[in-house]
Coordinates of C-alpha atoms (C1' of nucleotides) in Angstrom, one line a residue:
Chain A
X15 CA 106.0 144.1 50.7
X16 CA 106.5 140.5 51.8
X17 CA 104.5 138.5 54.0
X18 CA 105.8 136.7 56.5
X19 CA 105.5 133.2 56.7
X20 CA 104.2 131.0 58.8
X21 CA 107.2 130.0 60.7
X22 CA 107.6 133.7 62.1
X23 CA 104.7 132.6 64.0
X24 CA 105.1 128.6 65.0
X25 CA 107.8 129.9 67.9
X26 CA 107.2 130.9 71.9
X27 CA 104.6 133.7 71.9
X28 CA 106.9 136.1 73.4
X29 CA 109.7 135.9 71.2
X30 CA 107.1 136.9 67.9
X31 CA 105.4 139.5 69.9
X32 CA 108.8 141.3 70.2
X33 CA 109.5 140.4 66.7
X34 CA 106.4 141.6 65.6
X35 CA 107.2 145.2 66.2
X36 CA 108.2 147.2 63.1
X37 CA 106.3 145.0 60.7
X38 CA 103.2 146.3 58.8
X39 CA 99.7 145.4 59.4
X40 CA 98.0 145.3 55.9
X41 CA 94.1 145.5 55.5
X42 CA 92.8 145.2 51.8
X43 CA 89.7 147.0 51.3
X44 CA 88.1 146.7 47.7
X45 CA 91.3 146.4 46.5
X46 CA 93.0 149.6 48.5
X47 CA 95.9 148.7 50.9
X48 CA 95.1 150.2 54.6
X49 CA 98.8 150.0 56.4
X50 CA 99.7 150.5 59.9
X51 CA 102.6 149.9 61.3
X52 CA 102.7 147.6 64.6
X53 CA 104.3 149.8 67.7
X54 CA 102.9 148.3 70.9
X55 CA 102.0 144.2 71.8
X56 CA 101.1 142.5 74.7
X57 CA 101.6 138.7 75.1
X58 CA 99.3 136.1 76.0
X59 CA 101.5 132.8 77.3
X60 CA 99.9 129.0 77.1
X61 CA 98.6 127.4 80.1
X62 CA 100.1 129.3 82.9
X63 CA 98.7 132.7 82.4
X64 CA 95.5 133.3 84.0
X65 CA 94.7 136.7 81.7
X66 CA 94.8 134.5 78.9
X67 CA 91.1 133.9 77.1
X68 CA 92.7 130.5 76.8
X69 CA 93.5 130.1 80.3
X70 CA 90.5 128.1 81.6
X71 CA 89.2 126.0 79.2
X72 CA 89.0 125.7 75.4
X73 CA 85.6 127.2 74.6
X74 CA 84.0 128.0 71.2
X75 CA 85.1 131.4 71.5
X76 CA 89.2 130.6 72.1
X77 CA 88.6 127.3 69.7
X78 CA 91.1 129.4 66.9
X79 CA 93.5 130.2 70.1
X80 CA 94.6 126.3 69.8
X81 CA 94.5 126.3 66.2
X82 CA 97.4 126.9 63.9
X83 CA 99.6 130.0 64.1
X84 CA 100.0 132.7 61.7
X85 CA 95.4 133.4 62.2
X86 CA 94.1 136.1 63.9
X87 CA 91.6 135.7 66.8
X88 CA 89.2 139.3 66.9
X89 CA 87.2 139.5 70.0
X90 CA 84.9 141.7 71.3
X91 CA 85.6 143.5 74.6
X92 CA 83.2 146.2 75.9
X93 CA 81.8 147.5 72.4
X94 CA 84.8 147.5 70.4
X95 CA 87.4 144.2 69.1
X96 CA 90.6 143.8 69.7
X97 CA 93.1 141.6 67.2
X98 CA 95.5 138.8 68.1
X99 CA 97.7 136.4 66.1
X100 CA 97.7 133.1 67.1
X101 CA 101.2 131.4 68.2
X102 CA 103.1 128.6 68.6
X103 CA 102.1 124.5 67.8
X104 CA 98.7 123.2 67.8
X105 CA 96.9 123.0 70.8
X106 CA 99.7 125.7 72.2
X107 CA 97.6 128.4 72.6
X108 CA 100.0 131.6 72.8
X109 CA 98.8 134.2 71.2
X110 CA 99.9 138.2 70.6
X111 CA 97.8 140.9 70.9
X112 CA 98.8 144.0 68.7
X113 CA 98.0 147.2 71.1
X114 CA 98.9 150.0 68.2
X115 CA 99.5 151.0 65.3
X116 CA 101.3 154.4 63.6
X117 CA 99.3 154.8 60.2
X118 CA 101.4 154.4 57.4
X119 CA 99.0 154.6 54.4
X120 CA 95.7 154.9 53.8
X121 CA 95.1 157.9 56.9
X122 CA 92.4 159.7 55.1
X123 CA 90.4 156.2 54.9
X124 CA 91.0 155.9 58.8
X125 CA 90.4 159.0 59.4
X126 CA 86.8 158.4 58.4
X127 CA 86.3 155.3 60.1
X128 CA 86.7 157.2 63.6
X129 CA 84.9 159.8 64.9
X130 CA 87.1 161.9 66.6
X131 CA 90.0 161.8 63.9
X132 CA 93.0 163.7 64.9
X133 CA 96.3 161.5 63.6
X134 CA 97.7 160.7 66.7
X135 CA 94.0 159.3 67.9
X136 CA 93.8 156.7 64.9
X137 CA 95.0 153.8 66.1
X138 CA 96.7 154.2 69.3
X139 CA 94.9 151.5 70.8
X140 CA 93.4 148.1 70.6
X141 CA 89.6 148.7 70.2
X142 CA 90.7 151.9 68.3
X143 CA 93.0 150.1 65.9
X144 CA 90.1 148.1 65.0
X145 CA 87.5 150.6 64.0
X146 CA 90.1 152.5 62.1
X147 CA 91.4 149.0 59.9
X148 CA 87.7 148.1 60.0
X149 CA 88.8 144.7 61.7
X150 CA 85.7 143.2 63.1
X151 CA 84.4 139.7 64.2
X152 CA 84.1 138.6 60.2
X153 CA 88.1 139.0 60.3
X154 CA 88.3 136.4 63.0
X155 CA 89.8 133.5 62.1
X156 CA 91.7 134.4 59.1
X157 CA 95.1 133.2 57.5
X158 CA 97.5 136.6 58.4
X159 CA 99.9 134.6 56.5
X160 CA 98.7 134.3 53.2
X161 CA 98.9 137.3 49.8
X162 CA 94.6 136.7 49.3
X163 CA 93.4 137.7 52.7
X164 CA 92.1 140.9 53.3
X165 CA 94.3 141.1 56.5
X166 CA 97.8 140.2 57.0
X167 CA 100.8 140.7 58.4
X168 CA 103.9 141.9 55.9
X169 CA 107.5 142.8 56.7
X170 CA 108.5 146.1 57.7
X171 CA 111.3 148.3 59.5
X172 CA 113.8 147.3 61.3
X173 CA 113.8 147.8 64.7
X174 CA 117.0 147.0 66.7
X175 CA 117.0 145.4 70.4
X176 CA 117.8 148.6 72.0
X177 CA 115.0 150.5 71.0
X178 CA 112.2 147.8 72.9
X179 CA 110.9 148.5 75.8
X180 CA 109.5 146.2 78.4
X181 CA 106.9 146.8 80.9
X182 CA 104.0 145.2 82.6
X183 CA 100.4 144.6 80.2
X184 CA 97.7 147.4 80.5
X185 CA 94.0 147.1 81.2
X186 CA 94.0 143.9 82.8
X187 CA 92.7 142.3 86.5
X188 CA 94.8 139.1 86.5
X189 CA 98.8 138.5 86.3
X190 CA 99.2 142.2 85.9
X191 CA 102.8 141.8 87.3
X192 CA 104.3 139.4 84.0
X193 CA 106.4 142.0 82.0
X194 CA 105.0 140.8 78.9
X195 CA 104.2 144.1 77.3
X196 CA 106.5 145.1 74.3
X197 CA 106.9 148.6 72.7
X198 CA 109.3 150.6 70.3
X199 CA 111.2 153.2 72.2
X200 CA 110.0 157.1 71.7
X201 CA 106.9 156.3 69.2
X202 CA 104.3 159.0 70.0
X203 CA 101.5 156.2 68.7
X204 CA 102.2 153.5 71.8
X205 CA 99.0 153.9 73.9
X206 CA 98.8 155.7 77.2
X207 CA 101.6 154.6 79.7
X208 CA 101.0 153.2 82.8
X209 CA 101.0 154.4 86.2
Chain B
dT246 C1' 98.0 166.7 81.6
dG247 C1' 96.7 163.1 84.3
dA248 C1' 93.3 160.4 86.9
dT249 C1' 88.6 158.9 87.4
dT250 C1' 84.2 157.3 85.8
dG251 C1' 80.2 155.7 83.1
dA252 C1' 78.5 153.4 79.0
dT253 C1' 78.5 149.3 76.8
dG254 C1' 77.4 144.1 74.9
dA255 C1' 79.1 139.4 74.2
dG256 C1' 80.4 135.2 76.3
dC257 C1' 80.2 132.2 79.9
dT258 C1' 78.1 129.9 84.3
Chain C
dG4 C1' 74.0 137.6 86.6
dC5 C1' 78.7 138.7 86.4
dT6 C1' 83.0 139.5 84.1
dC7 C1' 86.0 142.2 81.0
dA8 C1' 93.0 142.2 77.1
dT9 C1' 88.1 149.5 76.2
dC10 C1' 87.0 154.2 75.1
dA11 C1' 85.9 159.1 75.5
dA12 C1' 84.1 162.5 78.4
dT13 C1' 84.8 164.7 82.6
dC14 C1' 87.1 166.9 86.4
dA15 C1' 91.0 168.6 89.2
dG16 C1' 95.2 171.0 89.3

DNA sequence: TGATTGATGAGCT
DNA sequence: GCTCATCAATCAG
């Protein structure tokens, strides 16, 4: 499978967080591939969006946020991480935060990495993504772009206009009116719907 | 099946 | 100290 390229990335955040869906999440671990396919996103604009980490200042923490697109920025939230791919030029800092997954390969593997693991449970969220791909704050910072990281992004299915569906972001306290959320029509692995 | 709630720890001020 | 881009257990119906 092909990885994309940098360019895919170095465009407006919410174009590439559309785009994103259907391509496959890869995580190498000694020398297995762990693949998820991405289902759900949520994007994070530049400058004008106050639930953006990058919102009111550059801080250590969002430093990789204004760094160069195509890395990933893990976080940790509560006691779990959350993944995001950095967008757009230097010192833009858009980013995309990839919500679910629907495990592709590698389920057994994921399986073990959660405690409660019933299929549809893997990955069907940010934090829980994470523990099942084993993405934690080490995985911060790295190249999704490039064949030798342990994490990347490759192409994947198609998925045609008409099966994306826009609604409002989830889980957040500020600018929880932006429609910025982005998820493949029917897919029984997009996280919970909101109400 | 859907809504509510408590546990939780890092990062920032 | 307070915030928070979460999760899983719990409870009501």
């Amino acid at each position: 499978m092909l990885t994309l390229k940098q360019e895919f990335f170095k465009r407006e955040s919410i174009s590439v967080a559309k785009d994103l869906l259907g391509k496959y999440l890869v995580r190498e671990i000694d020398g297995v591939n762990i693949i998820g396919k991405i289902v759900e996103t949520e994007c994070y604009l530049p400058f004008i969006d106050p639930a953006a980490h990058s919102f009111i200042r550059k801080t250590p923490r969002t430093a990789v946020l204004f760094g160069e697109a195509g890395y990933s920025y893990v976080y940790s939230i509560h006691k779990y991480f959350c993944l995001n791919v950095v967008c757009e030029a230097i010192n833009i800092p858009g980013s995309v935060l990839i919500r679910s997954l629907e495990p592709i390969q590698g389920i057994d593997f994921m399986i073990s990495n959660r405690l409660k693991g019933n299929k549809r449970n893997l990955t069907n969220g940010p934090g829980k993504l994470c523990q099942a791909l084993q993405i934690n704050k080490k995985l911060n910072s790295t190249n999704l772009v490039s064949d030798l990281s342990e994490l990347k992004i490759t192409e994947g299915d198609f998925v045609p206009e008409t099966q994306i569906v826009t609604t409002t972001r989830i889980g957040i306290s500020k600018a929880q009116e932006l429609p910025l959320r982005f998820y493949i029509k029917d897919n029984e692995f997009v996280s919970k719907l909101k109400k």
